[in-house]
Short mmCIF file of C-alpha atoms and ligand atoms in Angstrom, two decimals:
data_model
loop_
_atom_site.label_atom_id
_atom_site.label_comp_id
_atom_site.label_asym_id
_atom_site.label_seq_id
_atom_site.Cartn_x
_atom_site.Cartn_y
_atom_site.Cartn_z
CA UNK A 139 0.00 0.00 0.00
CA UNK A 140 1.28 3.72 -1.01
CA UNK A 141 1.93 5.69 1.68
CA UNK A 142 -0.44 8.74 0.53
CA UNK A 143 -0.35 12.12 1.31
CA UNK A 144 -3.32 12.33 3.84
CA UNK A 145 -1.42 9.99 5.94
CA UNK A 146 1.30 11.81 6.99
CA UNK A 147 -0.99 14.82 7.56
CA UNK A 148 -2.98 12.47 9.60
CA UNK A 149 0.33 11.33 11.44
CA UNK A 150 0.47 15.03 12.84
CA UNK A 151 -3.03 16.06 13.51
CA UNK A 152 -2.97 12.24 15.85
CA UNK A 153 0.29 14.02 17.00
CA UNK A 154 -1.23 17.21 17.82
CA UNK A 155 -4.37 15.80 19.77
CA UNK A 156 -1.63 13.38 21.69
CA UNK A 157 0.37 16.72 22.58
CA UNK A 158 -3.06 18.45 23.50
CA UNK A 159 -4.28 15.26 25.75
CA UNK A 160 -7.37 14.96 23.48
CA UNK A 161 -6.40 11.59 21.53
CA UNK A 162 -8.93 8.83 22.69
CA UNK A 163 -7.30 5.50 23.82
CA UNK A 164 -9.70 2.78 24.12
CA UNK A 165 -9.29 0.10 27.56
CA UNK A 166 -9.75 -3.15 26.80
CA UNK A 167 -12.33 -4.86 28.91
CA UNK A 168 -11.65 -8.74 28.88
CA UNK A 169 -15.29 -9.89 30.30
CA UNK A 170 -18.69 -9.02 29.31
CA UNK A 171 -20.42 -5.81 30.40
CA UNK A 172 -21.55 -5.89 33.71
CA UNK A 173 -20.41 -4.08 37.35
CA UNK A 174 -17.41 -5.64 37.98
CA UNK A 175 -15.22 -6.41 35.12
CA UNK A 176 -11.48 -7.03 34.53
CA UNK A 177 -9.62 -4.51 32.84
CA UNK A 178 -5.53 -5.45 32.05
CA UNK A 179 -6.13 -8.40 33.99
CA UNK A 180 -7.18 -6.69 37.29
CA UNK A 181 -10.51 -6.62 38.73
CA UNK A 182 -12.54 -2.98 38.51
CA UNK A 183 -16.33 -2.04 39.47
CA UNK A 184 -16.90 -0.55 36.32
CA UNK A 185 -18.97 2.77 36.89
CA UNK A 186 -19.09 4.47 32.98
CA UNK A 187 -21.23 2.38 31.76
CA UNK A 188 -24.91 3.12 30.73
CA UNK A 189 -26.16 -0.45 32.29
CA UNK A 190 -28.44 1.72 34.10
CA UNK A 191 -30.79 -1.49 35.30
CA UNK A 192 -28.13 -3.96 35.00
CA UNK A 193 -29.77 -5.98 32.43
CA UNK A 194 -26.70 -5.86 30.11
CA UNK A 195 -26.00 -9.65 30.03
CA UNK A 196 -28.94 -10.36 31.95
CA UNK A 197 -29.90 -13.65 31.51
CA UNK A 198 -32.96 -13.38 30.32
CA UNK A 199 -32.63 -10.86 27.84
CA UNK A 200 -29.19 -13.37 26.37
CA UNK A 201 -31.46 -16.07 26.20
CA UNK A 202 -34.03 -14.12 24.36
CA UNK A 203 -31.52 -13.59 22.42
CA UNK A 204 -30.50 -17.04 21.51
CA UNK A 205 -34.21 -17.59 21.10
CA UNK A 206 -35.03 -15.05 18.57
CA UNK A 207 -31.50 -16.60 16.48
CA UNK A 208 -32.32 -19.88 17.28
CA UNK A 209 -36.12 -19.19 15.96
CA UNK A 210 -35.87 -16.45 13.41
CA UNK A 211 -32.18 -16.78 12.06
CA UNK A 212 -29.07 -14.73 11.76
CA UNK A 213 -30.08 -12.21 9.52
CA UNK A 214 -31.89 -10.82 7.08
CA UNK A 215 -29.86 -9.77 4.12
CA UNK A 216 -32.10 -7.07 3.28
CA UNK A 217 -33.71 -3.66 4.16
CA UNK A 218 -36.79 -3.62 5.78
CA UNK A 219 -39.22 -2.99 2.75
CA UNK A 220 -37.75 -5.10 0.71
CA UNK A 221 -37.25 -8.95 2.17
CA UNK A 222 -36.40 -8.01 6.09
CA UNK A 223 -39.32 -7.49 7.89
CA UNK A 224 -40.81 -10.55 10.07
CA UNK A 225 -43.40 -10.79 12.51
CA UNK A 226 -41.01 -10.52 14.98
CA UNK A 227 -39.65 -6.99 13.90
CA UNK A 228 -43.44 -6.14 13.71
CA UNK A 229 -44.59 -7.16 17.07
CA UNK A 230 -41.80 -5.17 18.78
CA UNK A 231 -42.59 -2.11 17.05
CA UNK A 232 -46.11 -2.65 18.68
CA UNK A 233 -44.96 -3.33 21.86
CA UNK A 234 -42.72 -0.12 21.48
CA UNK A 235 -45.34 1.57 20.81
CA UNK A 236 -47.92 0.21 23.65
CA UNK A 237 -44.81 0.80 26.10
CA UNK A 238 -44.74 4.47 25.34
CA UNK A 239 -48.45 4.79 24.93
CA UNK A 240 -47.81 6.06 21.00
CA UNK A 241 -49.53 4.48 18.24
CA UNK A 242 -46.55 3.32 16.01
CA UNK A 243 -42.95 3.03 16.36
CA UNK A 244 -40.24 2.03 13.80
CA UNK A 245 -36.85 0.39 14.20
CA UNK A 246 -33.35 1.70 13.30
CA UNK A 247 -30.06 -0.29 14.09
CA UNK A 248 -29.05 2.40 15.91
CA UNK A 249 -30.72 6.05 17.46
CA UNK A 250 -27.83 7.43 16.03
CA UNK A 251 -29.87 6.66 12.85
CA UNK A 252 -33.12 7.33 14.46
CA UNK A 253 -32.11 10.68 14.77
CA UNK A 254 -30.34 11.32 11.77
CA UNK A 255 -33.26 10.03 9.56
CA UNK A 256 -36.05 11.97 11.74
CA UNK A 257 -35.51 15.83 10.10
CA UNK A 258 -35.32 15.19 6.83
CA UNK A 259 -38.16 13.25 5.72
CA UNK A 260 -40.42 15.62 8.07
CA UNK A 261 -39.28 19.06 8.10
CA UNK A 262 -38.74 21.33 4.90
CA UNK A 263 -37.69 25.12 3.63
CA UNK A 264 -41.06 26.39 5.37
CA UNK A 265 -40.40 24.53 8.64
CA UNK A 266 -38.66 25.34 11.79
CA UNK A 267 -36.52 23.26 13.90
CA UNK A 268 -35.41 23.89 17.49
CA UNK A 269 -32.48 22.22 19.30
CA UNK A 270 -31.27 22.90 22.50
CA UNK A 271 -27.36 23.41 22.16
CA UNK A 272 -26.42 20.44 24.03
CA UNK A 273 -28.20 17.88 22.11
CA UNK A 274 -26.44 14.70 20.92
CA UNK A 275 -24.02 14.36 18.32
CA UNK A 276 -26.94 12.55 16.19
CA UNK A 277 -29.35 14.97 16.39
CA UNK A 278 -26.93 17.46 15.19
CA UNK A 279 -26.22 15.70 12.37
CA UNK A 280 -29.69 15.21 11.47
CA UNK A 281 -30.56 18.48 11.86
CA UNK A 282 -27.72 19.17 8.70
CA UNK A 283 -29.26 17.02 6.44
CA UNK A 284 -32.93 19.06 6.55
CA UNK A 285 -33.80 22.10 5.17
CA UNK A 286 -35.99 23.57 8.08
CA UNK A 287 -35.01 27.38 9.28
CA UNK A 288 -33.12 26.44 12.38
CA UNK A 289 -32.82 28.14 15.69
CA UNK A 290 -29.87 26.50 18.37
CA UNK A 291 -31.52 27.87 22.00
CA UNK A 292 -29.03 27.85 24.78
CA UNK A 293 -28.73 24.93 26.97
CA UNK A 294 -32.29 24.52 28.81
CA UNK A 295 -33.31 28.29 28.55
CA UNK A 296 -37.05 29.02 28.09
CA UNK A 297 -36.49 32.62 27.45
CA UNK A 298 -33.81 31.91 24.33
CA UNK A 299 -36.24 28.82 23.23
CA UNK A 300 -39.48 31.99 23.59
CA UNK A 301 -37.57 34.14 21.48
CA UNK A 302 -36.45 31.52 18.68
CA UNK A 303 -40.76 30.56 18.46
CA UNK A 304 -41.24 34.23 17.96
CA UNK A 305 -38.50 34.14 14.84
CA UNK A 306 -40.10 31.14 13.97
CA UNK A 307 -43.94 31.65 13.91
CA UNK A 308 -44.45 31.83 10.59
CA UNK A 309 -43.15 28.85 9.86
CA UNK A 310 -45.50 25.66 8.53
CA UNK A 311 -45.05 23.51 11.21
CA UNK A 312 -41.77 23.96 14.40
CA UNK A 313 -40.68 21.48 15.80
CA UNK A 314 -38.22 21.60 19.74
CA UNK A 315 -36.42 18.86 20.18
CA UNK A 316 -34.27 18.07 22.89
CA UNK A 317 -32.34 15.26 24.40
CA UNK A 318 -34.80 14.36 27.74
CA UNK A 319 -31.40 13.90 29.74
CA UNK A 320 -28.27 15.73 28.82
CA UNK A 321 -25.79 13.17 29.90
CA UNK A 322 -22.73 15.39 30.77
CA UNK A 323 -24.44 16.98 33.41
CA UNK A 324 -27.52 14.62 34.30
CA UNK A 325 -29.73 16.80 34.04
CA UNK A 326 -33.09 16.95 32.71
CA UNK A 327 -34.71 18.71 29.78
CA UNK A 328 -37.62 20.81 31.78
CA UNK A 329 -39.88 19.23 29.42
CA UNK A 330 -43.30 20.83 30.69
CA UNK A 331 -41.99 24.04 30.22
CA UNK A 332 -40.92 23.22 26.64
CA UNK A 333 -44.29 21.71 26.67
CA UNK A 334 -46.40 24.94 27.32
CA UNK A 335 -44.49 26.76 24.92
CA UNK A 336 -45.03 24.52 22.16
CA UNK A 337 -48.95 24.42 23.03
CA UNK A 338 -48.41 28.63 23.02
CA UNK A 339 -46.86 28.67 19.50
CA UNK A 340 -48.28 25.23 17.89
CA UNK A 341 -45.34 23.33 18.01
CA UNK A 342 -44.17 19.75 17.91
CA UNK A 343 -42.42 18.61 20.57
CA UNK A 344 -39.83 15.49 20.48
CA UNK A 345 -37.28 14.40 22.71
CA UNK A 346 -34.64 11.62 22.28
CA UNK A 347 -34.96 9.33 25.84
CA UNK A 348 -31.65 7.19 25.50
CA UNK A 349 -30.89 8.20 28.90
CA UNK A 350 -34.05 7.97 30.70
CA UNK A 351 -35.69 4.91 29.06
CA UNK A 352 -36.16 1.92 31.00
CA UNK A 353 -35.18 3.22 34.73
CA UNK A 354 -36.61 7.21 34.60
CA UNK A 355 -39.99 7.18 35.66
CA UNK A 356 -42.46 5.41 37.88
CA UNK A 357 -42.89 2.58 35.34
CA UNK A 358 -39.47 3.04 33.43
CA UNK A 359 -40.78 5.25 30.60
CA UNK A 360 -38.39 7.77 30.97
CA UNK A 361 -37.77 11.60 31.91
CA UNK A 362 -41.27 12.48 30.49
CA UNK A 363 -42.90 10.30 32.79
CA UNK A 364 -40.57 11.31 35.03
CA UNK A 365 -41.61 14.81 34.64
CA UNK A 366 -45.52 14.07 34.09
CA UNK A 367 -45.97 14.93 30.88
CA UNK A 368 -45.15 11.33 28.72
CA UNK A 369 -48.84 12.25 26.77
CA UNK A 370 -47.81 15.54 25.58
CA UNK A 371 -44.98 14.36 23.72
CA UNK A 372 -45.49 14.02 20.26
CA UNK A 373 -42.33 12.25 19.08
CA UNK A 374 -40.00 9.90 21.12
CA UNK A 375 -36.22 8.42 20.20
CA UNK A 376 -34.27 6.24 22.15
CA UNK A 377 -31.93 3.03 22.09
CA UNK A 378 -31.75 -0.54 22.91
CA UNK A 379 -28.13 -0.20 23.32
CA UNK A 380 -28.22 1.68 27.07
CA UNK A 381 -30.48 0.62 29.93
CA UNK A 382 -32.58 -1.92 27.66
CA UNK A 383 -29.85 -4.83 27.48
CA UNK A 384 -27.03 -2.76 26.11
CA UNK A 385 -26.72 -3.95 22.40
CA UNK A 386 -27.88 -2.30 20.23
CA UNK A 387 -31.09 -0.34 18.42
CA UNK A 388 -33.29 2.30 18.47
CA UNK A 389 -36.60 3.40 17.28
CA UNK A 390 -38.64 6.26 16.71
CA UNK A 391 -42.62 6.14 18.54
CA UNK A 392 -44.63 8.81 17.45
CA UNK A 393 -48.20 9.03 15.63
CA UNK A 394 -49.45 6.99 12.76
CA UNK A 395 -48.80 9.23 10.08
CA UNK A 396 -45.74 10.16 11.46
CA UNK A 397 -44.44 6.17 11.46
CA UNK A 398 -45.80 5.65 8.16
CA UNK A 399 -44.09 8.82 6.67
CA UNK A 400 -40.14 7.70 7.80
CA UNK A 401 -41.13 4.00 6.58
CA UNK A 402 -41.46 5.40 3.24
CA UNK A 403 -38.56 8.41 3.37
CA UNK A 404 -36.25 8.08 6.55
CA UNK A 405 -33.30 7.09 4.33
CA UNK A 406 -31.07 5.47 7.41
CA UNK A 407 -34.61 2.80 7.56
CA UNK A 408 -34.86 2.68 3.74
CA UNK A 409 -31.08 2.02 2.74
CA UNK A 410 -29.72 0.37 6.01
CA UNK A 411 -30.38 -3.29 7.07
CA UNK A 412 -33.10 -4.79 8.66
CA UNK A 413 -32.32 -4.87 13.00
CA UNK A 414 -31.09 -8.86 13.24
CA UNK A 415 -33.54 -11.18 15.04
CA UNK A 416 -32.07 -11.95 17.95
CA UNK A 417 -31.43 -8.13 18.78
CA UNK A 418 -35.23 -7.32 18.06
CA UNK A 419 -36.58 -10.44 20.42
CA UNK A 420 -33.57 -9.30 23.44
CA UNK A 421 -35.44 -5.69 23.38
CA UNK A 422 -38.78 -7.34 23.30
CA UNK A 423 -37.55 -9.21 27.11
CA UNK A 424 -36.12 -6.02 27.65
CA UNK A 425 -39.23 -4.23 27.54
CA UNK A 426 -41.16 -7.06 29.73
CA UNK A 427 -38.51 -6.33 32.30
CA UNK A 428 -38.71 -3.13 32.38
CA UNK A 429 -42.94 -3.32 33.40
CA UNK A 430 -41.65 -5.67 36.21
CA UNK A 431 -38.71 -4.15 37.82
CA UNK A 432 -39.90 -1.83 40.38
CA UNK A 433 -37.47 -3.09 42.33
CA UNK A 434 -34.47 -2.72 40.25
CA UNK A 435 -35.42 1.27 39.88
CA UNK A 436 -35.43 1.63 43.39
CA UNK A 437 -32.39 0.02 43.72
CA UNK A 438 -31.03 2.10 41.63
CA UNK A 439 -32.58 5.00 43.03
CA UNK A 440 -31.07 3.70 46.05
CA UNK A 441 -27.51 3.53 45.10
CA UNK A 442 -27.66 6.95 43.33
CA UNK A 443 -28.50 8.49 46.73
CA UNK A 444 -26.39 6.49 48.61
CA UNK A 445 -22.94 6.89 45.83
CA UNK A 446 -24.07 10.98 46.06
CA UNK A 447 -23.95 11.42 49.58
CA UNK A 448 -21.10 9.41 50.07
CA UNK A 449 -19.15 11.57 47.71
CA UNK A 450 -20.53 15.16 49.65
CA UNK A 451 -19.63 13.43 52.80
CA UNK A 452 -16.32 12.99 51.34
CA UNK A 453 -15.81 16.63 50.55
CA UNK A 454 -16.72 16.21 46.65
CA UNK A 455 -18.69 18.87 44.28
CA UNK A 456 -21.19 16.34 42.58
CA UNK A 457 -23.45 18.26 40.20
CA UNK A 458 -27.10 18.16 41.43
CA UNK A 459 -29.79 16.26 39.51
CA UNK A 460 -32.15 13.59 39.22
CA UNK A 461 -30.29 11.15 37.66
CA UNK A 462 -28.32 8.13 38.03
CA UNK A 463 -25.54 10.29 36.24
CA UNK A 464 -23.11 11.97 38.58
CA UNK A 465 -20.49 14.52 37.68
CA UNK A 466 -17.83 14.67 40.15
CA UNK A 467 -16.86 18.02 39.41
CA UNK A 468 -12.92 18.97 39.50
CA UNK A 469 -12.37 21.91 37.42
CA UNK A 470 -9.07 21.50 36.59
CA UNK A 471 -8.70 18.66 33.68
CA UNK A 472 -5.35 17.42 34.37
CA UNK A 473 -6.17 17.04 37.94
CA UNK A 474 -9.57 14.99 36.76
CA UNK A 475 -7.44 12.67 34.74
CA UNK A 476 -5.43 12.21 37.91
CA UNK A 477 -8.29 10.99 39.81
CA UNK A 478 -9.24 8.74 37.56
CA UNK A 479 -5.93 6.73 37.24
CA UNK A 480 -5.74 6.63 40.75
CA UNK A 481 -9.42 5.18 41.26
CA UNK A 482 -8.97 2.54 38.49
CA UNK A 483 -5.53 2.00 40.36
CA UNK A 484 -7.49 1.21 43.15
CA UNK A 485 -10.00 -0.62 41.39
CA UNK A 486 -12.66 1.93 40.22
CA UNK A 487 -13.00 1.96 36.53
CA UNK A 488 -14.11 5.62 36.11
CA UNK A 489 -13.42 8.53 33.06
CA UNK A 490 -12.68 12.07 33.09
CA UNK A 491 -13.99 14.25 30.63
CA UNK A 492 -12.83 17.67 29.37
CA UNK A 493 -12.79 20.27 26.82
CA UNK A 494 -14.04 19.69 24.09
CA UNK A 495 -16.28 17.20 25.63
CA UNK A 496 -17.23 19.09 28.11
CA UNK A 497 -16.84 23.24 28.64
CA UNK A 498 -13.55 24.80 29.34
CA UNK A 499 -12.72 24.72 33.06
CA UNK A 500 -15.05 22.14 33.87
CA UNK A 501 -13.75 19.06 33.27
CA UNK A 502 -15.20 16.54 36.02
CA UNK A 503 -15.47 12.33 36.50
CA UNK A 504 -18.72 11.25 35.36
CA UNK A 505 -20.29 8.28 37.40
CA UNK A 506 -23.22 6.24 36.38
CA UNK A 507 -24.77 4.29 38.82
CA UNK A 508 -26.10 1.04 38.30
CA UNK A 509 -29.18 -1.11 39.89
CA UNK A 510 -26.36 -4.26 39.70
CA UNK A 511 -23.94 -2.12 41.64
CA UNK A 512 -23.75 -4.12 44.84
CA UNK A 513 -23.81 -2.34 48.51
CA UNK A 514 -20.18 -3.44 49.03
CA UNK A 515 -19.31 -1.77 44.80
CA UNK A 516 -20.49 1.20 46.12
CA UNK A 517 -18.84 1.18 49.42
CA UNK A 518 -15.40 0.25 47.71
CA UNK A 519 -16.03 2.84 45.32
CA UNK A 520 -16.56 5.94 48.40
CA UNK A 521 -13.71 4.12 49.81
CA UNK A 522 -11.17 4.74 47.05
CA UNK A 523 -12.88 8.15 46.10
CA UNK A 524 -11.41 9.27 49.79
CA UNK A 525 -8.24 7.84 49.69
CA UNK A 526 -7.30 9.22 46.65
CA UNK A 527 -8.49 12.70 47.92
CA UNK A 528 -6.44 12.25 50.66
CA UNK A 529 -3.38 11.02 48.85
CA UNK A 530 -3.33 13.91 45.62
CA UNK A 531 -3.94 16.42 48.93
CA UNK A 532 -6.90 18.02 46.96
CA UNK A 533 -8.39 20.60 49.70
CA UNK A 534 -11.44 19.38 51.66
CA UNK A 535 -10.92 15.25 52.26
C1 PLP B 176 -26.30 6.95 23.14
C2 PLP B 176 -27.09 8.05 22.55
C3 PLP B 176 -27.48 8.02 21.20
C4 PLP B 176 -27.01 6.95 20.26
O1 PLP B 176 -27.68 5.76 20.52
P1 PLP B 176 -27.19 4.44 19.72
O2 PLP B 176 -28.38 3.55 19.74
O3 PLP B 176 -26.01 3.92 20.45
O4 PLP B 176 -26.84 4.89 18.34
C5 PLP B 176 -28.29 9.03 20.73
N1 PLP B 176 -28.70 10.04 21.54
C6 PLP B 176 -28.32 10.11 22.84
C7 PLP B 176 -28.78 11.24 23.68
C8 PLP B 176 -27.50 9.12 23.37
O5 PLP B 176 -27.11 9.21 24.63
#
């Protein structure tokens, strides 16, 4: 192979991001996902990932798995519309659908693709769309690829999303969309606010649920439960790849018409493959575990409270919030990173994040606590969290 010119330009902008501390190395886990896991050989309670309920690897949802392969095969070799669709892909968009109270829902292999093929095929030259300015990579993406007038409001502020309606209220139709939880911060989207300005200027209102789906909420349908006002929503993404077994998938529920409409022009469903079998029939058990695991939310509930106090206790800024998403808030990102070596030293697989991920100057550890988490996890984890305070001398421990 030629060594080509965009390689050795390449060579220096990986250079570059290595000198700047922003080149991403990837760990190597050497079990499946679950709270503890064995990283280089060494034990760790793993606390980054978004196993929210712990029913990545559950066994249920693997044998489901092996069911739906065992049952419905491999794969399908085709797009949905034009061999790939079987009853089972079918009856989970229904049950989707039923679980979020919607009348239809579609699959995607991904929300990243739920997302990106949601603007296009429903917004146009006349049309408005408005994003909060944290919102996910995907929707950003899929905003690009439509033509709607758009209006970026700043990060959960009703008077900036007020004054981009007014710009907008000639549009045709305006849509707000936000993520439901912002999962830097763990914070939520104050949905009926958004809500009562959207009934003010006639607008649609849709929300992308990755991170409340499954544990947010009395019955585990996510931050708009949560917040009371699951009904008013009028178009819902999420994934199968967080808190609903932790492959992967995602789906759009939203109204008839709406379904119907990205079946026939929401190009990621049209010209990507069909979601494999045994994915579709793991979110299926996925969903049925979700409507019985009332204890498994207030476990996790339990844990958050439990993980957050600790950490105050032990002289730690942890942003506030509802969520089982903690940001252990340092400031400075080169003492972040610190912390974080020295937990998974200790045992306590943790990240840091910092600019660009997050803002400058407030580059923190982000914990997410799990329902599998045990008692003694968490305990090790507060443990560690104090020692290493201790040992760096950061004021306060
Ligand atoms: C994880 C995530 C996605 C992407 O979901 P995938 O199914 O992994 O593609 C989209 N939006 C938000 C807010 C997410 O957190």
């Amino acid at each position: 192979m030629p060594d080509i010119a965009i390689n050795s330009f390449l060579r220096e902008q990986l250079a570059d991001l290595k000198t700047k501390g922003l080149y991403k190395s990837e760990r190597r886990i050497e079990t499946p996902q679950n709270p503890g896991i064995t990283v280089n050989g060494r034990p760790v309670v793993n606390f980054c990932a978004n196993n929210y309920l712990g029913l990545a690897n559950h066994p249920e949802i693997v044998q489901a798995a092996r069911d739906g392969l065992d049952q419905w095969g491999f794969g399908l070799s085709s797009v949905r519309f034009i061999c790939g669709t079987q009853e089972i892909h079918k009856q989970a968009e229904a049950q989707i659908a039923t679980f979020f109270r919607r009348p239809d829902s579609i699959l995607y292999i991904s929300c990243f693709d739920a997302n990106g093929g949601l603007f296009e095929p429903l917004l146009g030259e006349r049309d408005a769309i408005l994003s909060d300015e944290l919102n996910h990579a995907s929707i950003i993406d899929g905003v690009r690829l439509c033509k709607a007038q758009r209006g970026r409001y700043k990060h959960s502020d009703m008077t900036d999303l007020r004054a981009k309606l007014v710009e907008a209220k000639d549009c045709r139709f305006k849509m707000i969309f936000t993520d439901s939880v912002f999962s830097m911060d763990g914070d939520l989207a104050k949905l009926p606010d958004i809500c009562e300005l959207a009934d003010e200027f006639g607008a649609i209102v849709a929300i992308d649920d990755c991170h409340g789906t499954g544990h947010l909420g009395a019955t585990g349908r996510g931050a708009a439960e949560e917040l009371g006002v699951l009904d008013r929503i009028d178009i819902i993404t999420s994934t199968l790849g967080k808190t609903l077994g932790g492959a992967s998938g995602g789906f759009t529920a939203a109204s008839a018409e709406i379904v119907d409409w990205l079946r026939n022009r929401s190009r990621p469903y049209l010209f990507s493959n069909s979601v494999p079998p045994s994915l579709v029939a793991a979110g299926m058990k996925a969903l049925d575990l979700v409507d019985t695991s009332v204890e498994l939310r207030a476990k996790l509930k339990a844990n958050t409270a439990k993980m957050r106090s600790g950490l105050e206790a032990a002289g730690y800024t942890v942003k506030p919030g509802p969520t089982p998403i903690l940001p252990v808030m340092f400031g400075d990102a080169a003492v972040a990173g610190k912390v974080a070596e020295a937990l998974l030293a200790k045992g306590i697989y943790v990240i840091a994040f910092s600019f660009p991920v997050v803002p400058q100057g407030q580059a923190r550890i982000r914990l997410q606590v799990s329902a599998a988490h045990s008692d003694e996890q968490i305990d090790a984890a507060l443990t560690a969290f104090r020692e290493v305070g201790r040992e760096l001398g950061i004021a306060g421990y």
